[in-house]
PDB file of C-alpha atoms and ligand atoms in Angstrom:
ATOM      1  CA  MET A 129       0.121 -14.041  18.813  1.00 55.00           C
ATOM      2  CA  PHE A 130       0.508 -16.704  16.156  1.00 65.00           C
ATOM      3  CA  ASP A 131       3.304 -18.356  18.155  1.00 66.00           C
ATOM      4  CA  SER A 132       1.650 -21.625  19.112  1.00 64.00           C
ATOM      5  CA  LEU A 133       0.316 -22.117  15.597  1.00 71.00           C
ATOM      6  CA  THR A 134       3.756 -21.362  14.189  1.00 74.00           C
ATOM      7  CA  ASP A 135       5.466 -23.927  16.437  1.00 75.00           C
ATOM      8  CA  ARG A 136       2.914 -26.551  15.605  1.00 73.00           C
ATOM      9  CA  LEU A 137       3.119 -26.080  11.829  1.00 75.00           C
ATOM     10  CA  ASP A 138       6.878 -25.888  12.003  1.00 76.00           C
ATOM     11  CA  ASP A 139       6.928 -29.459  13.316  1.00 77.00           C
ATOM     12  CA  VAL A 140       4.591 -30.659  10.587  1.00 75.00           C
ATOM     13  CA  PHE A 141       6.646 -29.015   7.884  1.00 75.00           C
ATOM     14  CA  ARG A 142       9.954 -30.243   9.226  1.00 79.00           C
ATOM     15  CA  LYS A 143       8.670 -33.784   8.854  1.00 76.00           C
ATOM     16  CA  ILE A 144       7.254 -33.334   5.369  1.00 73.00           C
ATOM     17  CA  ARG A 145       9.879 -31.046   3.844  1.00 73.00           C
ATOM     18  CA  GLY A 146      12.523 -33.742   3.671  1.00 70.00           C
ATOM     19  CA  HIS A 147      10.412 -36.226   1.764  1.00 69.00           C
ATOM     20  CA  ALA A 148      11.800 -36.833  -1.692  1.00 66.00           C
ATOM     21  CA  ARG A 149       8.560 -38.477  -2.722  1.00 69.00           C
ATOM     22  CA  LEU A 150       5.122 -37.568  -1.540  1.00 68.00           C
ATOM     23  CA  THR A 151       2.458 -40.217  -1.369  1.00 76.00           C
ATOM     24  CA  GLU A 152      -1.208 -39.599  -0.872  1.00 78.00           C
ATOM     25  CA  GLU A 153      -0.702 -41.044   2.577  1.00 80.00           C
ATOM     26  CA  ASN A 154       1.953 -38.659   3.809  1.00 76.00           C
ATOM     27  CA  VAL A 155       0.087 -35.651   2.360  1.00 82.00           C
ATOM     28  CA  GLN A 156      -2.970 -36.847   4.315  1.00 85.00           C
ATOM     29  CA  THR A 157      -0.933 -37.152   7.500  1.00 84.00           C
ATOM     30  CA  ALA A 158       0.537 -33.674   7.107  1.00 83.00           C
ATOM     31  CA  LEU A 159      -2.852 -32.158   6.330  1.00 89.00           C
ATOM     32  CA  ARG A 160      -4.368 -33.841   9.366  1.00 89.00           C
ATOM     33  CA  GLU A 161      -1.775 -32.060  11.488  1.00 85.00           C
ATOM     34  CA  VAL A 162      -2.395 -28.735   9.718  1.00 86.00           C
ATOM     35  CA  ARG A 163      -6.116 -29.183  10.360  1.00 91.00           C
ATOM     36  CA  LEU A 164      -5.569 -29.859  14.065  1.00 88.00           C
ATOM     37  CA  ALA A 165      -3.189 -26.931  14.437  1.00 85.00           C
ATOM     38  CA  LEU A 166      -5.719 -24.552  12.854  1.00 87.00           C
ATOM     39  CA  LEU A 167      -8.596 -25.858  14.961  1.00 88.00           C
ATOM     40  CA  GLU A 168      -6.525 -25.453  18.106  1.00 84.00           C
ATOM     41  CA  ALA A 169      -5.808 -21.869  17.079  1.00 82.00           C
ATOM     42  CA  ASP A 170      -9.595 -21.381  17.185  1.00 83.00           C
ATOM     43  CA  VAL A 171     -10.075 -21.056  13.437  1.00 87.00           C
ATOM     44  CA  ASN A 172     -13.671 -21.589  12.344  1.00 88.00           C
ATOM     45  CA  PHE A 173     -14.409 -25.268  11.611  1.00 90.00           C
ATOM     46  CA  LYS A 174     -15.819 -24.681   8.119  1.00 91.00           C
ATOM     47  CA  VAL A 175     -12.917 -22.402   7.205  1.00 92.00           C
ATOM     48  CA  VAL A 176     -10.439 -25.111   8.238  1.00 93.00           C
ATOM     49  CA  LYS A 177     -12.295 -27.761   6.261  1.00 95.00           C
ATOM     50  CA  ASP A 178     -12.322 -25.702   3.055  1.00 95.00           C
ATOM     51  CA  PHE A 179      -8.691 -24.676   3.532  1.00 94.00           C
ATOM     52  CA  VAL A 180      -7.432 -28.236   3.953  1.00 94.00           C
ATOM     53  CA  GLU A 181      -9.522 -29.364   0.987  1.00 94.00           C
ATOM     54  CA  ARG A 182      -8.034 -26.689  -1.292  1.00 93.00           C
ATOM     55  CA  VAL A 183      -4.496 -27.595  -0.259  1.00 91.00           C
ATOM     56  CA  ARG A 184      -5.184 -31.290  -0.774  1.00 89.00           C
ATOM     57  CA  GLU A 185      -6.598 -30.736  -4.273  1.00 88.00           C
ATOM     58  CA  ARG A 186      -3.673 -28.611  -5.336  1.00 87.00           C
ATOM     59  CA  ALA A 187      -1.067 -30.895  -3.752  1.00 83.00           C
ATOM     60  CA  MET A 188      -2.435 -34.005  -5.402  1.00 79.00           C
ATOM     61  CA  GLY A 189      -3.205 -32.462  -8.780  1.00 69.00           C
ATOM     62  CA  GLN A 190       0.052 -30.669  -9.440  1.00 65.00           C
ATOM     63  CA  ASP A 191       3.136 -31.662 -11.348  1.00 62.00           C
ATOM     64  CA  VAL A 192       6.141 -31.644  -9.104  1.00 60.00           C
ATOM     65  CA  LEU A 193       8.365 -28.642  -9.781  1.00 64.00           C
ATOM     66  CA  LYS A 194      11.939 -29.662 -10.464  1.00 65.00           C
ATOM     67  CA  SER A 195      13.355 -27.005  -8.161  1.00 70.00           C
ATOM     68  CA  LEU A 196      11.443 -28.199  -5.116  1.00 73.00           C
ATOM     69  CA  THR A 197      11.126 -31.481  -3.315  1.00 73.00           C
ATOM     70  CA  PRO A 198       7.515 -32.639  -3.128  1.00 73.00           C
ATOM     71  CA  GLY A 199       7.559 -31.850   0.592  1.00 75.00           C
ATOM     72  CA  GLN A 200       8.678 -28.281  -0.067  1.00 78.00           C
ATOM     73  CA  GLN A 201       5.972 -27.998  -2.657  1.00 81.00           C
ATOM     74  CA  VAL A 202       3.237 -28.836  -0.163  1.00 81.00           C
ATOM     75  CA  VAL A 203       4.655 -26.229   2.196  1.00 83.00           C
ATOM     76  CA  LYS A 204       4.575 -23.702  -0.659  1.00 86.00           C
ATOM     77  CA  ILE A 205       0.935 -24.482  -1.428  1.00 89.00           C
ATOM     78  CA  VAL A 206      -0.029 -24.107   2.251  1.00 88.00           C
ATOM     79  CA  HIS A 207       1.773 -20.765   2.280  1.00 88.00           C
ATOM     80  CA  GLU A 208      -0.002 -19.497  -0.841  1.00 92.00           C
ATOM     81  CA  GLU A 209      -3.400 -20.654   0.398  1.00 92.00           C
ATOM     82  CA  MET A 210      -2.733 -19.030   3.771  1.00 90.00           C
ATOM     83  CA  ILE A 211      -2.091 -15.675   2.054  1.00 92.00           C
ATOM     84  CA  GLU A 212      -5.328 -16.135   0.101  1.00 91.00           C
ATOM     85  CA  LEU A 213      -7.191 -16.975   3.312  1.00 90.00           C
ATOM     86  CA  LEU A 214      -5.888 -13.814   4.928  1.00 90.00           C
ATOM     87  CA  GLY A 215      -7.012 -11.699   1.991  1.00 89.00           C
ATOM     88  CA  GLY A 216      -4.353 -11.687  -0.736  1.00 89.00           C
ATOM     89  CA  GLN A 217      -3.092  -8.132  -1.204  1.00 86.00           C
ATOM     90  CA  ALA A 218      -3.095  -5.474   1.527  1.00 85.00           C
ATOM     91  CA  GLN A 219      -6.214  -3.335   0.983  1.00 86.00           C
ATOM     92  CA  GLU A 220      -6.112   0.433   0.787  1.00 88.00           C
ATOM     93  CA  LEU A 221      -8.636   2.840   2.249  1.00 93.00           C
ATOM     94  CA  ASP A 222     -11.117   4.583  -0.001  1.00 93.00           C
ATOM     95  CA  LEU A 223     -10.385   8.244   0.713  1.00 94.00           C
ATOM     96  CA  LYS A 224     -11.506   9.683  -2.615  1.00 93.00           C
ATOM     97  CA  ALA A 225     -14.377  11.889  -1.427  1.00 93.00           C
ATOM     98  CA  SER A 226     -13.588  15.214   0.171  1.00 90.00           C
ATOM     99  CA  PRO A 227     -14.125  15.010   2.985  1.00 96.00           C
ATOM    100  CA  ALA A 228     -13.780  11.227   2.954  1.00 97.00           C
ATOM    101  CA  VAL A 229     -15.956   9.616   5.609  1.00 98.00           C
ATOM    102  CA  ILE A 230     -14.779   6.647   7.664  1.00 98.00           C
ATOM    103  CA  MET A 231     -17.496   5.152   9.824  1.00 98.00           C
ATOM    104  CA  VAL A 232     -16.210   2.986  12.662  1.00 98.00           C
ATOM    105  CA  VAL A 233     -18.638   0.365  14.012  1.00 98.00           C
ATOM    106  CA  GLY A 234     -18.581  -2.590  16.399  1.00 96.00           C
ATOM    107  CA  LEU A 235     -19.654  -3.855  19.794  1.00 95.00           C
ATOM    108  CA  GLN A 236     -19.015  -1.903  22.974  1.00 94.00           C
ATOM    109  CA  GLY A 237     -15.516  -2.491  24.294  1.00 94.00           C
ATOM    110  CA  SER A 238     -14.179  -3.786  20.969  1.00 95.00           C
ATOM    111  CA  GLY A 239     -11.906  -0.748  20.655  1.00 96.00           C
ATOM    112  CA  LYS A 240     -13.803   1.667  18.377  1.00 97.00           C
ATOM    113  CA  THR A 241     -12.940   4.898  20.179  1.00 97.00           C
ATOM    114  CA  THR A 242      -9.279   3.965  20.530  1.00 97.00           C
ATOM    115  CA  THR A 243      -9.173   2.868  16.883  1.00 98.00           C
ATOM    116  CA  CYS A 244     -10.663   6.179  15.697  1.00 98.00           C
ATOM    117  CA  ALA A 245      -7.888   8.092  17.447  1.00 98.00           C
ATOM    118  CA  LYS A 246      -5.209   5.698  16.186  1.00 98.00           C
ATOM    119  CA  LEU A 247      -6.510   5.971  12.627  1.00 98.00           C
ATOM    120  CA  ALA A 248      -6.664   9.745  12.789  1.00 98.00           C
ATOM    121  CA  LEU A 249      -3.033   9.826  13.877  1.00 98.00           C
ATOM    122  CA  LYS A 250      -1.995   7.404  11.121  1.00 97.00           C
ATOM    123  CA  LEU A 251      -3.908   9.393   8.495  1.00 97.00           C
ATOM    124  CA  ARG A 252      -2.181  12.590   9.541  1.00 97.00           C
ATOM    125  CA  ARG A 253       1.303  11.100   9.914  1.00 97.00           C
ATOM    126  CA  GLU A 254       1.467   8.678   7.024  1.00 94.00           C
ATOM    127  CA  PHE A 255      -1.213   9.793   4.587  1.00 93.00           C
ATOM    128  CA  LYS A 256      -0.674  13.528   5.172  1.00 95.00           C
ATOM    129  CA  ARG A 257      -4.406  14.070   5.642  1.00 97.00           C
ATOM    130  CA  LYS A 258      -6.313  16.487   7.852  1.00 98.00           C
ATOM    131  CA  PRO A 259      -8.553  14.305  10.034  1.00 98.00           C
ATOM    132  CA  TYR A 260     -11.605  15.391  12.007  1.00 98.00           C
ATOM    133  CA  LEU A 261     -12.891  13.212  14.867  1.00 98.00           C
ATOM    134  CA  VAL A 262     -16.599  12.822  15.562  1.00 98.00           C
ATOM    135  CA  PRO A 263     -17.878  11.316  18.819  1.00 98.00           C
ATOM    136  CA  ALA A 264     -21.305   9.901  17.938  1.00 97.00           C
ATOM    137  CA  ASP A 265     -21.822   7.480  20.820  1.00 95.00           C
ATOM    138  CA  VAL A 266     -24.357   9.417  22.871  1.00 94.00           C
ATOM    139  CA  TYR A 267     -25.437   6.437  24.989  1.00 91.00           C
ATOM    140  CA  ARG A 268     -22.136   6.090  26.789  1.00 85.00           C
ATOM    141  CA  PRO A 269     -21.295   9.715  27.710  1.00 76.00           C
ATOM    142  CA  ALA A 270     -17.806   8.638  28.783  1.00 92.00           C
ATOM    143  CA  ALA A 271     -17.164   7.699  25.125  1.00 93.00           C
ATOM    144  CA  ILE A 272     -17.535  11.342  24.057  1.00 96.00           C
ATOM    145  CA  ASP A 273     -15.101  12.480  26.784  1.00 96.00           C
ATOM    146  CA  GLN A 274     -12.711   9.656  25.922  1.00 97.00           C
ATOM    147  CA  LEU A 275     -12.521  10.687  22.256  1.00 97.00           C
ATOM    148  CA  HIS A 276     -12.179  14.384  23.175  1.00 97.00           C
ATOM    149  CA  LYS A 277      -9.281  13.543  25.497  1.00 97.00           C
ATOM    150  CA  LEU A 278      -7.523  11.495  22.824  1.00 98.00           C
ATOM    151  CA  ALA A 279      -8.188  14.239  20.267  1.00 98.00           C
ATOM    152  CA  SER A 280      -6.631  16.951  22.409  1.00 98.00           C
ATOM    153  CA  GLN A 281      -3.694  14.694  23.264  1.00 97.00           C
ATOM    154  CA  LEU A 282      -3.067  14.284  19.520  1.00 98.00           C
ATOM    155  CA  ASP A 283      -3.965  17.859  18.733  1.00 98.00           C
ATOM    156  CA  ILE A 284      -6.611  16.733  16.260  1.00 98.00           C
ATOM    157  CA  PRO A 285      -9.902  18.656  16.260  1.00 98.00           C
ATOM    158  CA  ALA A 286     -13.099  16.901  17.327  1.00 98.00           C
ATOM    159  CA  PHE A 287     -16.761  17.842  16.893  1.00 98.00           C
ATOM    160  CA  PRO A 288     -18.330  19.162  20.146  1.00 97.00           C
ATOM    161  CA  SER A 289     -21.062  16.509  20.388  1.00 96.00           C
ATOM    162  CA  THR A 290     -23.306  16.395  23.463  1.00 94.00           C
ATOM    163  CA  PRO A 291     -25.210  13.346  24.775  1.00 94.00           C
ATOM    164  CA  ASP A 292     -28.617  14.975  24.191  1.00 95.00           C
ATOM    165  CA  GLN A 293     -28.085  15.152  20.421  1.00 95.00           C
ATOM    166  CA  ASN A 294     -29.291  12.642  17.865  1.00 96.00           C
ATOM    167  CA  PRO A 295     -26.345  10.624  16.430  1.00 97.00           C
ATOM    168  CA  VAL A 296     -27.453  11.097  12.803  1.00 97.00           C
ATOM    169  CA  ASP A 297     -27.714  14.876  13.351  1.00 98.00           C
ATOM    170  CA  ILE A 298     -24.278  14.888  14.984  1.00 98.00           C
ATOM    171  CA  CYS A 299     -22.707  13.142  12.007  1.00 98.00           C
ATOM    172  CA  LEU A 300     -24.364  15.423   9.449  1.00 98.00           C
ATOM    173  CA  ALA A 301     -23.441  18.592  11.338  1.00 98.00           C
ATOM    174  CA  ALA A 302     -19.885  17.324  11.853  1.00 98.00           C
ATOM    175  CA  LEU A 303     -19.534  16.627   8.142  1.00 97.00           C
ATOM    176  CA  GLU A 304     -20.663  20.174   7.394  1.00 97.00           C
ATOM    177  CA  GLU A 305     -18.201  21.555   9.949  1.00 98.00           C
ATOM    178  CA  ALA A 306     -15.335  19.466   8.525  1.00 98.00           C
ATOM    179  CA  ARG A 307     -16.108  20.762   5.041  1.00 97.00           C
ATOM    180  CA  ARG A 308     -16.239  24.340   6.294  1.00 97.00           C
ATOM    181  CA  SER A 309     -12.968  24.066   8.215  1.00 97.00           C
ATOM    182  CA  GLY A 310     -11.040  22.296   5.450  1.00 97.00           C
ATOM    183  CA  HIS A 311     -10.662  18.809   6.943  1.00 98.00           C
ATOM    184  CA  ASP A 312     -10.427  16.052   4.366  1.00 97.00           C
ATOM    185  CA  VAL A 313     -11.163  12.911   6.437  1.00 98.00           C
ATOM    186  CA  VAL A 314     -13.969  12.541   8.948  1.00 98.00           C
ATOM    187  CA  LEU A 315     -13.901   9.671  11.429  1.00 98.00           C
ATOM    188  CA  LEU A 316     -17.266   8.749  12.924  1.00 98.00           C
ATOM    189  CA  ASP A 317     -17.014   6.973  16.293  1.00 98.00           C
ATOM    190  CA  THR A 318     -20.439   5.313  16.492  1.00 97.00           C
ATOM    191  CA  ALA A 319     -22.226   3.688  19.419  1.00 95.00           C
ATOM    192  CA  GLY A 320     -21.860   0.032  20.303  1.00 93.00           C
ATOM    193  CA  ARG A 321     -23.798  -2.343  22.518  1.00 89.00           C
ATOM    194  CA  LEU A 322     -22.761  -5.426  24.425  1.00 87.00           C
ATOM    195  CA  HIS A 323     -24.713  -7.551  21.949  1.00 87.00           C
ATOM    196  CA  ILE A 324     -26.063  -7.096  18.438  1.00 87.00           C
ATOM    197  CA  ASP A 325     -29.213  -5.047  18.734  1.00 90.00           C
ATOM    198  CA  GLN A 326     -31.820  -4.030  16.161  1.00 93.00           C
ATOM    199  CA  THR A 327     -32.163  -0.409  17.309  1.00 93.00           C
ATOM    200  CA  LEU A 328     -28.416   0.070  17.087  1.00 94.00           C
ATOM    201  CA  MET A 329     -28.284  -1.451  13.610  1.00 96.00           C
ATOM    202  CA  ASP A 330     -31.121   0.861  12.472  1.00 96.00           C
ATOM    203  CA  GLU A 331     -29.215   3.859  13.804  1.00 96.00           C
ATOM    204  CA  LEU A 332     -25.997   2.798  12.074  1.00 97.00           C
ATOM    205  CA  ALA A 333     -27.885   2.234   8.815  1.00 98.00           C
ATOM    206  CA  ALA A 334     -29.336   5.769   9.126  1.00 98.00           C
ATOM    207  CA  ILE A 335     -25.852   7.241   9.689  1.00 98.00           C
ATOM    208  CA  LYS A 336     -24.597   5.339   6.656  1.00 98.00           C
ATOM    209  CA  ALA A 337     -27.477   6.589   4.498  1.00 98.00           C
ATOM    210  CA  GLY A 338     -26.929  10.182   5.669  1.00 97.00           C
ATOM    211  CA  THR A 339     -23.154  10.423   5.351  1.00 97.00           C
ATOM    212  CA  ASN A 340     -22.334   8.062   2.457  1.00 97.00           C
ATOM    213  CA  PRO A 341     -19.069   6.782   3.969  1.00 98.00           C
ATOM    214  CA  GLY A 342     -16.255   5.590   1.687  1.00 97.00           C
ATOM    215  CA  GLU A 343     -15.278   3.176   4.437  1.00 98.00           C
ATOM    216  CA  ILE A 344     -17.265   1.366   7.096  1.00 98.00           C
ATOM    217  CA  LEU A 345     -14.719  -0.348   9.293  1.00 98.00           C
ATOM    218  CA  PHE A 346     -15.931  -3.066  11.613  1.00 97.00           C
ATOM    219  CA  VAL A 347     -13.829  -3.230  14.768  1.00 97.00           C
ATOM    220  CA  ALA A 348     -13.462  -6.753  16.169  1.00 94.00           C
ATOM    221  CA  ASP A 349     -11.791  -7.759  19.404  1.00 92.00           C
ATOM    222  CA  ALA A 350      -9.422 -10.589  18.410  1.00 89.00           C
ATOM    223  CA  MET A 351      -9.498 -11.898  21.976  1.00 88.00           C
ATOM    224  CA  THR A 352     -13.118 -12.960  21.517  1.00 87.00           C
ATOM    225  CA  GLY A 353     -12.133 -15.523  18.870  1.00 83.00           C
ATOM    226  CA  GLN A 354     -15.090 -17.165  17.128  1.00 84.00           C
ATOM    227  CA  ASP A 355     -17.521 -14.608  18.568  1.00 86.00           C
ATOM    228  CA  ALA A 356     -15.714 -11.839  16.709  1.00 88.00           C
ATOM    229  CA  VAL A 357     -16.391 -13.697  13.476  1.00 90.00           C
ATOM    230  CA  THR A 358     -20.105 -14.184  14.190  1.00 90.00           C
ATOM    231  CA  VAL A 359     -20.552 -10.530  15.120  1.00 93.00           C
ATOM    232  CA  ALA A 360     -18.608  -9.399  12.041  1.00 94.00           C
ATOM    233  CA  ALA A 361     -20.925 -11.448   9.829  1.00 94.00           C
ATOM    234  CA  ALA A 362     -24.009  -9.826  11.412  1.00 94.00           C
ATOM    235  CA  PHE A 363     -22.692  -6.256  11.025  1.00 96.00           C
ATOM    236  CA  ASN A 364     -21.612  -6.993   7.480  1.00 97.00           C
ATOM    237  CA  GLU A 365     -24.994  -8.374   6.533  1.00 96.00           C
ATOM    238  CA  ARG A 366     -26.773  -5.223   7.669  1.00 96.00           C
ATOM    239  CA  LEU A 367     -24.216  -2.537   6.798  1.00 97.00           C
ATOM    240  CA  ASP A 368     -22.114  -4.088   4.027  1.00 97.00           C
ATOM    241  CA  VAL A 369     -18.891  -3.056   5.764  1.00 97.00           C
ATOM    242  CA  SER A 370     -15.807  -2.241   3.693  1.00 97.00           C
ATOM    243  CA  GLY A 371     -13.181  -3.722   5.955  1.00 96.00           C
ATOM    244  CA  ILE A 372     -12.227  -5.017   9.352  1.00 95.00           C
ATOM    245  CA  VAL A 373      -9.930  -3.785  12.102  1.00 96.00           C
ATOM    246  CA  LEU A 374      -8.811  -6.542  14.457  1.00 93.00           C
ATOM    247  CA  THR A 375      -7.896  -5.083  17.826  1.00 95.00           C
ATOM    248  CA  LYS A 376      -5.983  -6.542  20.767  1.00 93.00           C
ATOM    249  CA  MET A 377      -3.744  -8.642  18.549  1.00 89.00           C
ATOM    250  CA  ASP A 378      -1.071  -7.987  21.172  1.00 87.00           C
ATOM    251  CA  GLY A 379      -2.981 -10.176  23.638  1.00 80.00           C
ATOM    252  CA  ASP A 380      -2.847 -13.932  23.789  1.00 70.00           C
ATOM    253  CA  ALA A 381      -5.537 -14.452  21.155  1.00 68.00           C
ATOM    254  CA  ARG A 382      -4.808 -17.641  19.245  1.00 69.00           C
ATOM    255  CA  GLY A 383      -5.187 -16.149  15.803  1.00 74.00           C
ATOM    256  CA  GLY A 384      -8.403 -17.912  14.887  1.00 81.00           C
ATOM    257  CA  ALA A 385     -10.325 -14.688  14.359  1.00 81.00           C
ATOM    258  CA  ALA A 386      -7.694 -13.344  11.979  1.00 81.00           C
ATOM    259  CA  LEU A 387      -7.796 -16.505   9.929  1.00 84.00           C
ATOM    260  CA  SER A 388     -11.588 -16.842   9.806  1.00 89.00           C
ATOM    261  CA  VAL A 389     -12.996 -13.353   9.637  1.00 89.00           C
ATOM    262  CA  ARG A 390     -12.024 -12.631   6.061  1.00 89.00           C
ATOM    263  CA  GLN A 391     -13.322 -15.968   4.785  1.00 89.00           C
ATOM    264  CA  VAL A 392     -16.637 -15.735   6.644  1.00 89.00           C
ATOM    265  CA  THR A 393     -17.412 -12.099   5.732  1.00 92.00           C
ATOM    266  CA  GLY A 394     -15.591 -11.825   2.408  1.00 93.00           C
ATOM    267  CA  LYS A 395     -14.188  -8.498   3.687  1.00 94.00           C
ATOM    268  CA  ALA A 396     -10.526  -7.669   4.145  1.00 93.00           C
ATOM    269  CA  ILE A 397      -8.740  -7.074   7.422  1.00 94.00           C
ATOM    270  CA  LYS A 398      -7.345  -3.580   6.807  1.00 95.00           C
ATOM    271  CA  PHE A 399      -5.670  -2.810  10.143  1.00 96.00           C
ATOM    272  CA  VAL A 400      -4.663  -4.553  13.333  1.00 94.00           C
ATOM    273  CA  GLY A 401      -4.490  -2.970  16.775  1.00 95.00           C
ATOM    274  CA  THR A 402      -1.384  -4.051  18.629  1.00 93.00           C
ATOM    275  CA  GLY A 403      -1.610  -2.202  21.943  1.00 96.00           C
ATOM    276  CA  GLU A 404      -3.381   0.471  23.964  1.00 96.00           C
ATOM    277  CA  LYS A 405      -1.220   3.368  22.811  1.00 97.00           C
ATOM    278  CA  VAL A 406      -2.298   5.669  19.980  1.00 97.00           C
ATOM    279  CA  ALA A 407       0.575   4.585  17.752  1.00 97.00           C
ATOM    280  CA  ASP A 408      -0.326   0.881  18.088  1.00 97.00           C
ATOM    281  CA  LEU A 409      -2.124   0.388  14.781  1.00 97.00           C
ATOM    282  CA  GLU A 410      -0.627  -1.414  11.789  1.00 95.00           C
ATOM    283  CA  VAL A 411      -1.733  -1.877   8.195  1.00 95.00           C
ATOM    284  CA  PHE A 412      -2.521  -5.563   7.775  1.00 93.00           C
ATOM    285  CA  HIS A 413      -0.363  -7.395   5.228  1.00 92.00           C
ATOM    286  CA  PRO A 414      -1.690 -10.907   4.469  1.00 91.00           C
ATOM    287  CA  ASP A 415       1.644 -12.098   3.060  1.00 89.00           C
ATOM    288  CA  ARG A 416       3.598 -10.987   6.123  1.00 86.00           C
ATOM    289  CA  ALA A 417       1.032 -12.505   8.475  1.00 84.00           C
ATOM    290  CA  ALA A 418       1.165 -15.796   6.540  1.00 85.00           C
ATOM    291  CA  SER A 419       4.958 -15.813   6.712  1.00 82.00           C
ATOM    292  CA  ARG A 420       4.824 -15.172  10.435  1.00 78.00           C
ATOM    293  CA  ILE A 421       2.398 -18.045  10.932  1.00 77.00           C
ATOM    294  CA  LEU A 422       4.293 -20.504   8.774  1.00 75.00           C
ATOM    295  CA  GLY A 423       7.747 -19.497   9.966  1.00 66.00           C
TER     296      GLY A 423
HETATM  297  P1  GDP B 116     -15.193   0.977  22.368  1.00 53.44           P
HETATM  298  O1  GDP B 116     -16.207   0.770  23.475  1.00 53.44           O
HETATM  299  O2  GDP B 116     -15.433   0.042  21.229  1.00 53.44           O
HETATM  300  O3  GDP B 116     -15.069   2.399  21.917  1.00 53.44           O
HETATM  301  O4  GDP B 116     -13.771   0.514  22.970  1.00 53.44           O
HETATM  302  P2  GDP B 116     -12.547   1.395  23.511  1.00 53.44           P
HETATM  303  O5  GDP B 116     -11.870   2.107  22.406  1.00 53.44           O
HETATM  304  O6  GDP B 116     -12.997   2.196  24.674  1.00 53.44           O
HETATM  305  O7  GDP B 116     -11.561   0.235  23.989  1.00 53.44           O
HETATM  306  C1  GDP B 116     -11.878  -0.681  25.014  1.00 53.44           C
HETATM  307  C2  GDP B 116     -10.582  -1.092  25.734  1.00 53.44           C
HETATM  308  O8  GDP B 116      -9.763  -1.828  24.845  1.00 53.44           O
HETATM  309  C3  GDP B 116      -9.763   0.108  26.193  1.00 53.44           C
HETATM  310  O9  GDP B 116      -9.250  -0.186  27.459  1.00 53.44           O
HETATM  311  C4  GDP B 116      -8.643   0.187  25.146  1.00 53.44           C
HETATM  312  O10 GDP B 116      -7.463   0.732  25.677  1.00 53.44           O
HETATM  313  C5  GDP B 116      -8.458  -1.274  24.799  1.00 53.44           C
HETATM  314  N1  GDP B 116      -7.900  -1.484  23.460  1.00 53.44           N
HETATM  315  C6  GDP B 116      -8.352  -1.018  22.251  1.00 53.44           C
HETATM  316  N2  GDP B 116      -7.565  -1.451  21.242  1.00 53.44           N
HETATM  317  C7  GDP B 116      -6.598  -2.211  21.799  1.00 53.44           C
HETATM  318  C8  GDP B 116      -5.482  -2.966  21.266  1.00 53.44           C
HETATM  319  O11 GDP B 116      -5.214  -3.047  20.064  1.00 53.44           O
HETATM  320  N3  GDP B 116      -4.702  -3.622  22.198  1.00 53.44           N
HETATM  321  C9  GDP B 116      -4.969  -3.586  23.528  1.00 53.44           C
HETATM  322  N4  GDP B 116      -4.168  -4.266  24.340  1.00 53.44           N
HETATM  323  N5  GDP B 116      -6.008  -2.906  24.041  1.00 53.44           N
HETATM  324  C10 GDP B 116      -6.805  -2.228  23.209  1.00 53.44           C
END
């Protein structure tokens, strides 16, 4: 998905890498190209501005390392700043409590239900945990069925929620049931709406207060670009989320959301969804993503 950005930056870097001497002018030219490439990839304007400024400051202020040409050094700085922009180190999940609660939130259609099932599978396979799935979206009855279907396909137990129940009650009862039946991670699939909505936010805040989740993961559809970033900021402001899952990274999204969401919210991207199948969820590694972008 970062392909066009990669091609574009590759051209810029090919030109600059060979320079034995860097002048303020050719750094400016290169950074102008970097700026354009990022904007075309739909990265938030302010994020691009700050990014280019940081690279410029470091490039101009630094002694040239003997082992690198000045051109290579600029490329190195862009690479390091790109890793920083994407969040530095890969972030682990907080699964200390028993059962640990992971609350999954986001707009309708962003991929919450699918992500809950994918995470449950990953937690069982790779973290050797015993997950318990909780359908708590009572407004879209199909969501409950959808999670139950995925749960039985994966052979992971799910709480028997019904649409007439209150979502906070469902989550509390499910937590009790998970404790009783020896499950050590509870995944709460909460309701979404098409747009940010006060009633929904109040309900999510009540679920948070009642269940004390170690993780609140905001699910963002990468295909929605800048919108994903705006919505993430709103959810984060109300719920103080602990991390972000970017879904549909297998589509032709231009990467802007991935590059902006961390900077705008201050929260790490923890996972990326890379397809519709239950195994299509990857831990997000900022360094690998930066390398992929910069070639
Ligand atoms: P929810 O309303 O937030 O619970 O969203 P769903 O989990 O129902 O997902 C909405 C649609 O997005 C479904 O058709 C999913 O198969 C699809 N989807 C979710 N994650 C991904 C992903 O990473 N890649 C792709 N291609 N599709 C996804």
